[in-house]
CSV table of C-alpha atoms and ligand atoms in Angstrom, one decimal:
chain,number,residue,atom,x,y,z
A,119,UNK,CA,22.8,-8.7,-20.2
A,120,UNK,CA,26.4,-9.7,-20.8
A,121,UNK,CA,27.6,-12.8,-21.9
A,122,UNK,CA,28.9,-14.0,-18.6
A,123,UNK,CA,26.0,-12.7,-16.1
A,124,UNK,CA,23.6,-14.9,-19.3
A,125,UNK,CA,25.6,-18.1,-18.9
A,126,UNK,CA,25.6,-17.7,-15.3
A,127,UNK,CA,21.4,-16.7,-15.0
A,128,UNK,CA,20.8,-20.0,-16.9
A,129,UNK,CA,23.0,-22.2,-15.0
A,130,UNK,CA,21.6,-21.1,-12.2
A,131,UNK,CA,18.0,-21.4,-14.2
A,132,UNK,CA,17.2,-18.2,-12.5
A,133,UNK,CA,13.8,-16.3,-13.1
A,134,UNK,CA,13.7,-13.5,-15.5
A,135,UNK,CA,13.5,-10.7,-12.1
A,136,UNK,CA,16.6,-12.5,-10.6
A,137,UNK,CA,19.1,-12.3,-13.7
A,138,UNK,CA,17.9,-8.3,-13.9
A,139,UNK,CA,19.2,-8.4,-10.6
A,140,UNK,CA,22.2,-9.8,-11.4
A,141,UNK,CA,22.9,-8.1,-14.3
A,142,UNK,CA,22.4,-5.2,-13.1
A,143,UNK,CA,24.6,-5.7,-9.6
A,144,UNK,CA,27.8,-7.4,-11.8
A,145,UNK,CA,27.4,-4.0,-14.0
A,146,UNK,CA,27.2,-1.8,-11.1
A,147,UNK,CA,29.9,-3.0,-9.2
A,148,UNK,CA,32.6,-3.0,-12.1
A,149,UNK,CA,31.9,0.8,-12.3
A,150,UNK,CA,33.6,3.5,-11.1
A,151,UNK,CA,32.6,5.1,-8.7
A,152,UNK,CA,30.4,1.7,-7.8
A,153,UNK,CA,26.5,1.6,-7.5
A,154,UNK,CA,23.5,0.0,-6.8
A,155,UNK,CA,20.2,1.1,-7.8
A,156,UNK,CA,18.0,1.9,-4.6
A,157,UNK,CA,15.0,-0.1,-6.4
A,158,UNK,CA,17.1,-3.7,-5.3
A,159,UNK,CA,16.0,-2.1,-1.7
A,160,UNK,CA,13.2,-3.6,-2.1
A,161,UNK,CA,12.2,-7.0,-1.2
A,162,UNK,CA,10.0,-8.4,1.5
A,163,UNK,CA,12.5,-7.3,4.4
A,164,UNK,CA,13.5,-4.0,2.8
A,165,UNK,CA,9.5,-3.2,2.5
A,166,UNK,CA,9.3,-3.6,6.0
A,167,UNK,CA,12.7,-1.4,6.8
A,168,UNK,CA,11.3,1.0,5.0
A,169,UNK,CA,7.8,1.1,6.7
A,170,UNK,CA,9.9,0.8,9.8
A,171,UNK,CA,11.9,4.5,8.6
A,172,UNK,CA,8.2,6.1,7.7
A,173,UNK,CA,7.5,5.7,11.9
A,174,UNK,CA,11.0,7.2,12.7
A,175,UNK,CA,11.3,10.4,14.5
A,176,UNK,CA,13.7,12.0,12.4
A,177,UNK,CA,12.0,10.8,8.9
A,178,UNK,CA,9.6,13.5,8.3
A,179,UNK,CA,8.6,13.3,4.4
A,180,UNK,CA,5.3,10.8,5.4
A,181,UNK,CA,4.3,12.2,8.1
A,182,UNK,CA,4.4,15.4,6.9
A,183,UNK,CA,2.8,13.8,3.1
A,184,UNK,CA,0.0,12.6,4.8
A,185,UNK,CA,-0.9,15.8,6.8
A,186,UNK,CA,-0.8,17.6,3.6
A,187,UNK,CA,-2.9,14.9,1.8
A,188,UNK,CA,-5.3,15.1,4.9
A,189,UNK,CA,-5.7,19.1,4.9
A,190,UNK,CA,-6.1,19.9,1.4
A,191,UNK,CA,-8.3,16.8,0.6
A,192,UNK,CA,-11.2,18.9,-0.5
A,193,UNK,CA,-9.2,21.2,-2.1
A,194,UNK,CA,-7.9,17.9,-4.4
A,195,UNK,CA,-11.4,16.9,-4.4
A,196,UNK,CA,-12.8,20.2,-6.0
A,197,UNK,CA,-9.6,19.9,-8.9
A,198,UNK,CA,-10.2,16.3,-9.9
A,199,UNK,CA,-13.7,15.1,-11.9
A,200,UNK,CA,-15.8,12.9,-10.0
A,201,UNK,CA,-15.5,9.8,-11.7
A,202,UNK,CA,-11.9,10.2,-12.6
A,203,UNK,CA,-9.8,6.9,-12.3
A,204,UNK,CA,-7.0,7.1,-10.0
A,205,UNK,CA,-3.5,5.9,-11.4
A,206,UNK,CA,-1.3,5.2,-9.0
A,207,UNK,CA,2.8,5.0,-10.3
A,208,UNK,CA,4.2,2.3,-7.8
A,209,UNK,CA,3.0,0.5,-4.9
A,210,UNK,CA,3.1,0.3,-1.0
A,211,UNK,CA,1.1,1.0,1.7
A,212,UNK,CA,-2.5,2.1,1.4
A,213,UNK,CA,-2.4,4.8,3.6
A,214,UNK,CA,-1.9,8.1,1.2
A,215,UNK,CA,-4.5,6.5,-1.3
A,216,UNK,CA,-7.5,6.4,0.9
A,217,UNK,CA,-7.2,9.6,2.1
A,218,UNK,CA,-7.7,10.6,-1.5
A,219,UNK,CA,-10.3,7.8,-1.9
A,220,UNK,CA,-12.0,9.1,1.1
A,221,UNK,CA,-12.2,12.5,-0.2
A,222,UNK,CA,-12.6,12.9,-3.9
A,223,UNK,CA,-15.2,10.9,-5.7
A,224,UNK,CA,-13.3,8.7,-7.8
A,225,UNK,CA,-14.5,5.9,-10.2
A,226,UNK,CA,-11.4,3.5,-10.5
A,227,UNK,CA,-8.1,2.8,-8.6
A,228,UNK,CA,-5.6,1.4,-10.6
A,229,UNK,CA,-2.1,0.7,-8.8
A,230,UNK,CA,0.5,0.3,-10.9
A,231,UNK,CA,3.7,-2.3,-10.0
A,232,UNK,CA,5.8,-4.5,-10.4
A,233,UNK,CA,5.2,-6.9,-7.8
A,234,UNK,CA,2.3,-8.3,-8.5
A,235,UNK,CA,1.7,-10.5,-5.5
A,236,UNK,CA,1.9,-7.0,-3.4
A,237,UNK,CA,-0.3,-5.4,-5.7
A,238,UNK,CA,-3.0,-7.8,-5.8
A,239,UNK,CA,-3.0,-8.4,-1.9
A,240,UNK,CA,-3.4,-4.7,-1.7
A,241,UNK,CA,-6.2,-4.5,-4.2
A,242,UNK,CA,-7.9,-6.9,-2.0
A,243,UNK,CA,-8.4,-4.9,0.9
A,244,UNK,CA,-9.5,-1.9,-0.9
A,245,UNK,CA,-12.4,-3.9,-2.8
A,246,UNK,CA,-13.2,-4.5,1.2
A,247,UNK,CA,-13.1,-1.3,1.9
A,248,UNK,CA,-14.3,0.9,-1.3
A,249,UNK,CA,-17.0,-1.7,-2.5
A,250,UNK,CA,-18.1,0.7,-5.1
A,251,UNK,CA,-14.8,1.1,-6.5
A,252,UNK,CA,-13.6,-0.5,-9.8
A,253,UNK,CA,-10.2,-1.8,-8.7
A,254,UNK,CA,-7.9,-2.9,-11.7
A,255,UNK,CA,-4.0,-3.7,-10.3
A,256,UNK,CA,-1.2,-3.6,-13.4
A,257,UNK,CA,1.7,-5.4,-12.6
A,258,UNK,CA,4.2,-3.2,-14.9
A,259,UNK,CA,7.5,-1.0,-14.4
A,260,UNK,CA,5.8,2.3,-14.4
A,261,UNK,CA,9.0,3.8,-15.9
A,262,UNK,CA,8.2,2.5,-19.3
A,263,UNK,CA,5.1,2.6,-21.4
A,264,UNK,CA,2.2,0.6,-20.2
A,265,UNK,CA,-1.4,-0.2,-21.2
A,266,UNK,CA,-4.2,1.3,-19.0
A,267,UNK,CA,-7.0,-1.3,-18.3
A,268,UNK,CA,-10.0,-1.3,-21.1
A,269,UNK,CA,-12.0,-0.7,-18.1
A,270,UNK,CA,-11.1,2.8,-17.5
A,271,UNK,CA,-10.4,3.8,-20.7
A,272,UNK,CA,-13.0,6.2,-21.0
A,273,UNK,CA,-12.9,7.8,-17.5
A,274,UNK,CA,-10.6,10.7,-16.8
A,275,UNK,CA,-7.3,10.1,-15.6
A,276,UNK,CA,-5.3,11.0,-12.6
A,277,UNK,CA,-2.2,9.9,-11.7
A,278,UNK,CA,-0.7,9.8,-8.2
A,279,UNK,CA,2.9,9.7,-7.5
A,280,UNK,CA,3.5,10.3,-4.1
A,281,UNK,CA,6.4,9.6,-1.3
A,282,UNK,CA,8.6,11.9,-3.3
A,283,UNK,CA,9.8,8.6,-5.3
A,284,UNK,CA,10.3,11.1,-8.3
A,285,UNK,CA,13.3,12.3,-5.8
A,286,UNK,CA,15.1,8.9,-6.6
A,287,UNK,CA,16.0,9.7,-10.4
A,288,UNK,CA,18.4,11.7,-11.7
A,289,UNK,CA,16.6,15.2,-13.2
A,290,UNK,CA,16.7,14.0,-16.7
A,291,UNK,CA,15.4,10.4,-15.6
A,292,UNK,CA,12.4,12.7,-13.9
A,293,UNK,CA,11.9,15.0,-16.8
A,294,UNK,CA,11.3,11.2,-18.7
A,295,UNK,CA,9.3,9.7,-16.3
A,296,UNK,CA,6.8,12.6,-16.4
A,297,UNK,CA,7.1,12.7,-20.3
A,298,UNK,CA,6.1,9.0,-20.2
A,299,UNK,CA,3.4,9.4,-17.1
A,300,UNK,CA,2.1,12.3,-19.6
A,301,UNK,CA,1.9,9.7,-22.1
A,302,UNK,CA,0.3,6.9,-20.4
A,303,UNK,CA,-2.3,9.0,-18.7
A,304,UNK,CA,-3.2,10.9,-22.4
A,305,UNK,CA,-4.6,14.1,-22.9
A,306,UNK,CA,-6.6,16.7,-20.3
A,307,UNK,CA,-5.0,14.1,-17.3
A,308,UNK,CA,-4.0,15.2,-13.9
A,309,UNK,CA,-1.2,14.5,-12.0
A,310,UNK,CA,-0.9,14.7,-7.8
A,311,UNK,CA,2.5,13.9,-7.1
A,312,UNK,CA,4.3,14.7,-3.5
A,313,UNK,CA,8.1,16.2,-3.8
A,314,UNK,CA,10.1,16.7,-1.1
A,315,UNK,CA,11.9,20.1,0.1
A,316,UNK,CA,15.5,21.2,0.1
A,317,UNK,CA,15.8,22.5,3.8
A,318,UNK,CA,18.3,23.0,6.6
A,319,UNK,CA,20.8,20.4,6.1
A,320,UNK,CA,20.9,19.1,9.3
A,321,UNK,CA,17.0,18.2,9.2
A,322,UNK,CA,18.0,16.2,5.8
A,323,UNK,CA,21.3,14.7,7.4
A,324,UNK,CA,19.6,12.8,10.4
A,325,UNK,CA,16.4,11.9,8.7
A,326,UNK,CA,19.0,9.7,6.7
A,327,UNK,CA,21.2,8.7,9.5
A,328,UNK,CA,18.5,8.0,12.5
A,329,UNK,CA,19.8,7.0,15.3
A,330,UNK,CA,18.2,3.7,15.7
A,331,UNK,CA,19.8,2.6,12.7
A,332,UNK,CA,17.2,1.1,10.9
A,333,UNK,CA,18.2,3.2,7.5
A,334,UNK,CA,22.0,2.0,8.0
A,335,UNK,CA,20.4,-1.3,8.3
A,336,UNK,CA,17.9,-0.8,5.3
A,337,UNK,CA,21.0,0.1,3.0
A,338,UNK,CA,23.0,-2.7,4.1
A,339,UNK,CA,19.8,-5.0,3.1
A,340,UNK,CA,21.1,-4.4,-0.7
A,341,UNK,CA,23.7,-6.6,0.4
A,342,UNK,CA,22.0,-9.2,1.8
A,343,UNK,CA,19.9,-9.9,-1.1
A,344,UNK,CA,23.2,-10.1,-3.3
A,345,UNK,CA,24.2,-12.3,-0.7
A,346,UNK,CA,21.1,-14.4,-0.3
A,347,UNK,CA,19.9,-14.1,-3.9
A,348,UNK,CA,22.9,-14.1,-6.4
A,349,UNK,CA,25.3,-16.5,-4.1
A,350,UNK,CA,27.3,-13.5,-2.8
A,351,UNK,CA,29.7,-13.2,0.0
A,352,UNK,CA,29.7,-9.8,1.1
A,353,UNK,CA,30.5,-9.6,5.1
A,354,UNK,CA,27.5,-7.3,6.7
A,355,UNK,CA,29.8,-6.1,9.3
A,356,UNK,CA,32.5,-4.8,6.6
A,357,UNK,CA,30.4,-2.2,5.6
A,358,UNK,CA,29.3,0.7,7.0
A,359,UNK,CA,25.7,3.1,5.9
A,360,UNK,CA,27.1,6.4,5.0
A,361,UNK,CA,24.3,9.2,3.9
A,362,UNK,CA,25.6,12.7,3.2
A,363,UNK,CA,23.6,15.9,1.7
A,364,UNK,CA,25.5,16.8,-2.0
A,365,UNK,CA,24.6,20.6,-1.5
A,366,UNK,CA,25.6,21.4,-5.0
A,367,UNK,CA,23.4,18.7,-6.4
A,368,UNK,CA,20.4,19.3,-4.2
A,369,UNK,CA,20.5,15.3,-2.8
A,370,UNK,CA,20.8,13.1,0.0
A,371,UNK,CA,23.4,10.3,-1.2
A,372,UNK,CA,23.8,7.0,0.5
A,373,UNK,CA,26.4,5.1,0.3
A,374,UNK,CA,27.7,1.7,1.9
A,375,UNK,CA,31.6,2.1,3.1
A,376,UNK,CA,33.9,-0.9,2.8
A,377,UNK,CA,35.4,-0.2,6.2
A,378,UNK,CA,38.3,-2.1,5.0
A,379,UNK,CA,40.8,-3.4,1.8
A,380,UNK,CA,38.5,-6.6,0.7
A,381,UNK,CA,38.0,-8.9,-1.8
A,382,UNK,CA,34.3,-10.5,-2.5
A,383,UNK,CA,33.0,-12.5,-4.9
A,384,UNK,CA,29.4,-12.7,-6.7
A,385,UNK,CA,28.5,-14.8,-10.0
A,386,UNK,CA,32.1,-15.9,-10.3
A,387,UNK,CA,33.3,-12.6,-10.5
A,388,UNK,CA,35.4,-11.0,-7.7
A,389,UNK,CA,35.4,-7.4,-6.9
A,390,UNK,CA,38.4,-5.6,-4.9
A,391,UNK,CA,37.6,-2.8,-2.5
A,392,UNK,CA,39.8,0.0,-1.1
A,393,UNK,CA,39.4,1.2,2.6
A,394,UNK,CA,37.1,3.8,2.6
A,395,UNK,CA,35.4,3.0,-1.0
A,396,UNK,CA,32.2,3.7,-1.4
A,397,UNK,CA,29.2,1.9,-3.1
A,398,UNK,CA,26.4,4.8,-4.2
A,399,UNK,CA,23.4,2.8,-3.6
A,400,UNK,CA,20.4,6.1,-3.6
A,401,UNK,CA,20.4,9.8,-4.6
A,402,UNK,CA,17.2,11.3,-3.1
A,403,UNK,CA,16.9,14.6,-5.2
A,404,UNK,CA,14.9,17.7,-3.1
A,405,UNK,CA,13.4,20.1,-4.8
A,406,UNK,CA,12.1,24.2,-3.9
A,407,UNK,CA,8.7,24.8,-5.2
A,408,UNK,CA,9.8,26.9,-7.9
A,409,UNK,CA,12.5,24.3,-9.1
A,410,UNK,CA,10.3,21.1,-9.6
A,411,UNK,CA,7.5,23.6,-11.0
A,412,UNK,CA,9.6,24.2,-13.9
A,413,UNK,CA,10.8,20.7,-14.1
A,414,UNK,CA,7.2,19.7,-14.6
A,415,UNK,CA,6.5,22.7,-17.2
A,416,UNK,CA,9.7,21.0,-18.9
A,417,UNK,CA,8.1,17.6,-19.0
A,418,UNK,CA,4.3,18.1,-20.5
A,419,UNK,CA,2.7,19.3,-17.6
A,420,UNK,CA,0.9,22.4,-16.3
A,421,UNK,CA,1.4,23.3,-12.7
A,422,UNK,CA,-2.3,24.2,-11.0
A,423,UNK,CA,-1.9,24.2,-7.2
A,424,UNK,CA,1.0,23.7,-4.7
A,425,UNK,CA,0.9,22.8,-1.3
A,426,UNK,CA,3.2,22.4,1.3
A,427,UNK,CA,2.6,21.9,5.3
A,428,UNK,CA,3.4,25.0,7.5
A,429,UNK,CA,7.1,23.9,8.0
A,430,UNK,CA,8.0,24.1,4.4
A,431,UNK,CA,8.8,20.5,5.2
A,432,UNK,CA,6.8,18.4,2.0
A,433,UNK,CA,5.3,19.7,-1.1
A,434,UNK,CA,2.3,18.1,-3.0
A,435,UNK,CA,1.3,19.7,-6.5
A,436,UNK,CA,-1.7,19.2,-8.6
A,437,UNK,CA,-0.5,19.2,-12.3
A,438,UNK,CA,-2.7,19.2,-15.7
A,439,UNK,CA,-1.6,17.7,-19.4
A,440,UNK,CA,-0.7,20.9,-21.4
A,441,UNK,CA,-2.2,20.6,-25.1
B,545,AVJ,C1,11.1,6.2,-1.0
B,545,AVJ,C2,12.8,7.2,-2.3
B,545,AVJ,C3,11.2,8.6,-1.1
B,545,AVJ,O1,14.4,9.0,-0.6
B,545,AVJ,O2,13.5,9.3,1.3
B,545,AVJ,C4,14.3,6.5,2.9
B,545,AVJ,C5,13.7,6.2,0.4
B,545,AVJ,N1,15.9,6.0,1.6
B,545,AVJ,N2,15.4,6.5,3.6
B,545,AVJ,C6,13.7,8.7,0.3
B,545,AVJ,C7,14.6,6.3,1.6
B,545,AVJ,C8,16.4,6.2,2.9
B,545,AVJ,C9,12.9,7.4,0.2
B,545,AVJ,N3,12.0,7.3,-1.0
């Protein structure tokens, strides 16, 4: 953290979560081009946005996941050892885990995240459900080392990565998180992780820019947390959701627009905007089968199955820990 965002995060005496926050959104913003990192999405408003945009017509990735998670479920079931603890990177609905849970024979669940008041509410309801199930949240960033519970230290691991949140970091940022995942999980672990597919552009372009508006209004939430959170003055209706597909690059890259020349202020610092400037607040990479197989053979892993639904929509991949 600078100096100034430091000074500012104790004046305010704001908690160790908030002043990431800020730190990270006074950094962002003096770059050029500016961004935001799409994990800020993220609060209690922008989790609901974003279960709102997995019921939209146009946004086919979780539909489409959970079809695939539904079909091949005994095919999942026959890879994985019964008794295997589950590891799931990252947290939100329950929905793509119990079809697992209700297929394979699993031993453990352990959800991985960093909110831990979502985590535990949603280890709850699966003790409900699974009785026989060893449930064992950890409230961590999964991108950086963490400790698996004593509890399942001695079961076989799987990890579970699904939603096609590996699409949110850059390829090298992927390559590391599977290094680390790798890591965490140790040796002889599997890996189900769901990836989505580059495909006709037009597909990609309106499951981004639905015509409800609840992903322009989903981006713009960024903004009202700076606004709400860090003391911000952003005006809502000054910026505009842009999401284009970066062909060379294989992504779908959203952006907010400051539809004019402005001026707003955060922390004490002001920021100047051009007409037309753009603040990159997500890159959602999308892979061919072929290109994240290699990725993962570049990262510690050993592809062993590949599914995808009969559109060539969504891709799920079993992966095993090479020696
Ligand atoms: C949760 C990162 C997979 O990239 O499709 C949805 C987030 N952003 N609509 C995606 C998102 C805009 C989503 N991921």
């Amino acid at each position: 953290m600078n100096v100034h965002a430091a000074a500012l995060a104790k004046a305010h005496r704001f908690d160790d979560r908030t002043s990431a926050f800020a730190h990270d959104v006074l950094e962002g913003l003096s770059q050029q081009p500016r961004r935001l990192s799409p994990k800020y999405f993220y609060d209690v408003a922008g989790s609901e946005l974003f279960e709102q945009i997995t019921l939209l017509p146009e946004y086919y990735p979780t539909r489409t996941e959970l079809g695939i998670l539904r079909d091949r479920g005994a095919e999942i079931a026959n890879i994985v050892p019964a008794g295997a603890a589950l590891v799931e990177f990252g947290a939100g609905s329950t929905t793509k885990v119990r079809l697992l849970l209700d297929q394979c024979n699993f031993g453990a669940y352990v959800p991985v995240d960093i909110s831990g008041d979502f985590l535990n509410a949603q280890a709850r309801a699966l003790r409900c459900d699974f009785p026989a199930l060893g449930v064992y949240p950890v409230t961590a960033d999964f991108t950086a080392p963490f400790a698996l519970p004593a509890a399942v230290k001695a079961m076989p691991k799987v990890g579970f990565f699904p939603g096609s949140t590996l699409g949110n970091f850059e390829p090298f940022e992927a390559c590391g998180f599977l290094r680390s995942a790798r890591e965490i999980l140790g040796e002889g672990a599997q890996m189900i992780i769901g990836v989505d597919l580059e495909k006709d552009e037009r597909v990609l372009y309106d499951a981004y820019n639905d015509a409800a508006g609840v992903t322009a209004r989903f981006n713009l939430n960024v903004l009202v947390r700076i606004n709400q959170e860090l003391g911000g003055n952003f005006d809502l209706k000054a910026f505009t959701h842009r999401a284009i597909y970066n062909r060379e690059r294989h992504r779908i890259e959203m952006h907010l627009i400051s539809r004019k020349a402005q001026t707003m202020r955060v922390l004490g610092r002001s920021f100047s905007f051009r007409a037309g400037e753009s603040i990159h607040t997500e890159s959602s990479y999308k892979y061919s089968v072929g290109r994240f197989v290699a990725l993962a053979r570049g990262s510690g892993w050993k592809p062993t199955a590949s599914w995808t639904d009969t559109g060539g929509m969504f891709s799920v991949h079993a992966l095993v820990a090479s020696e």
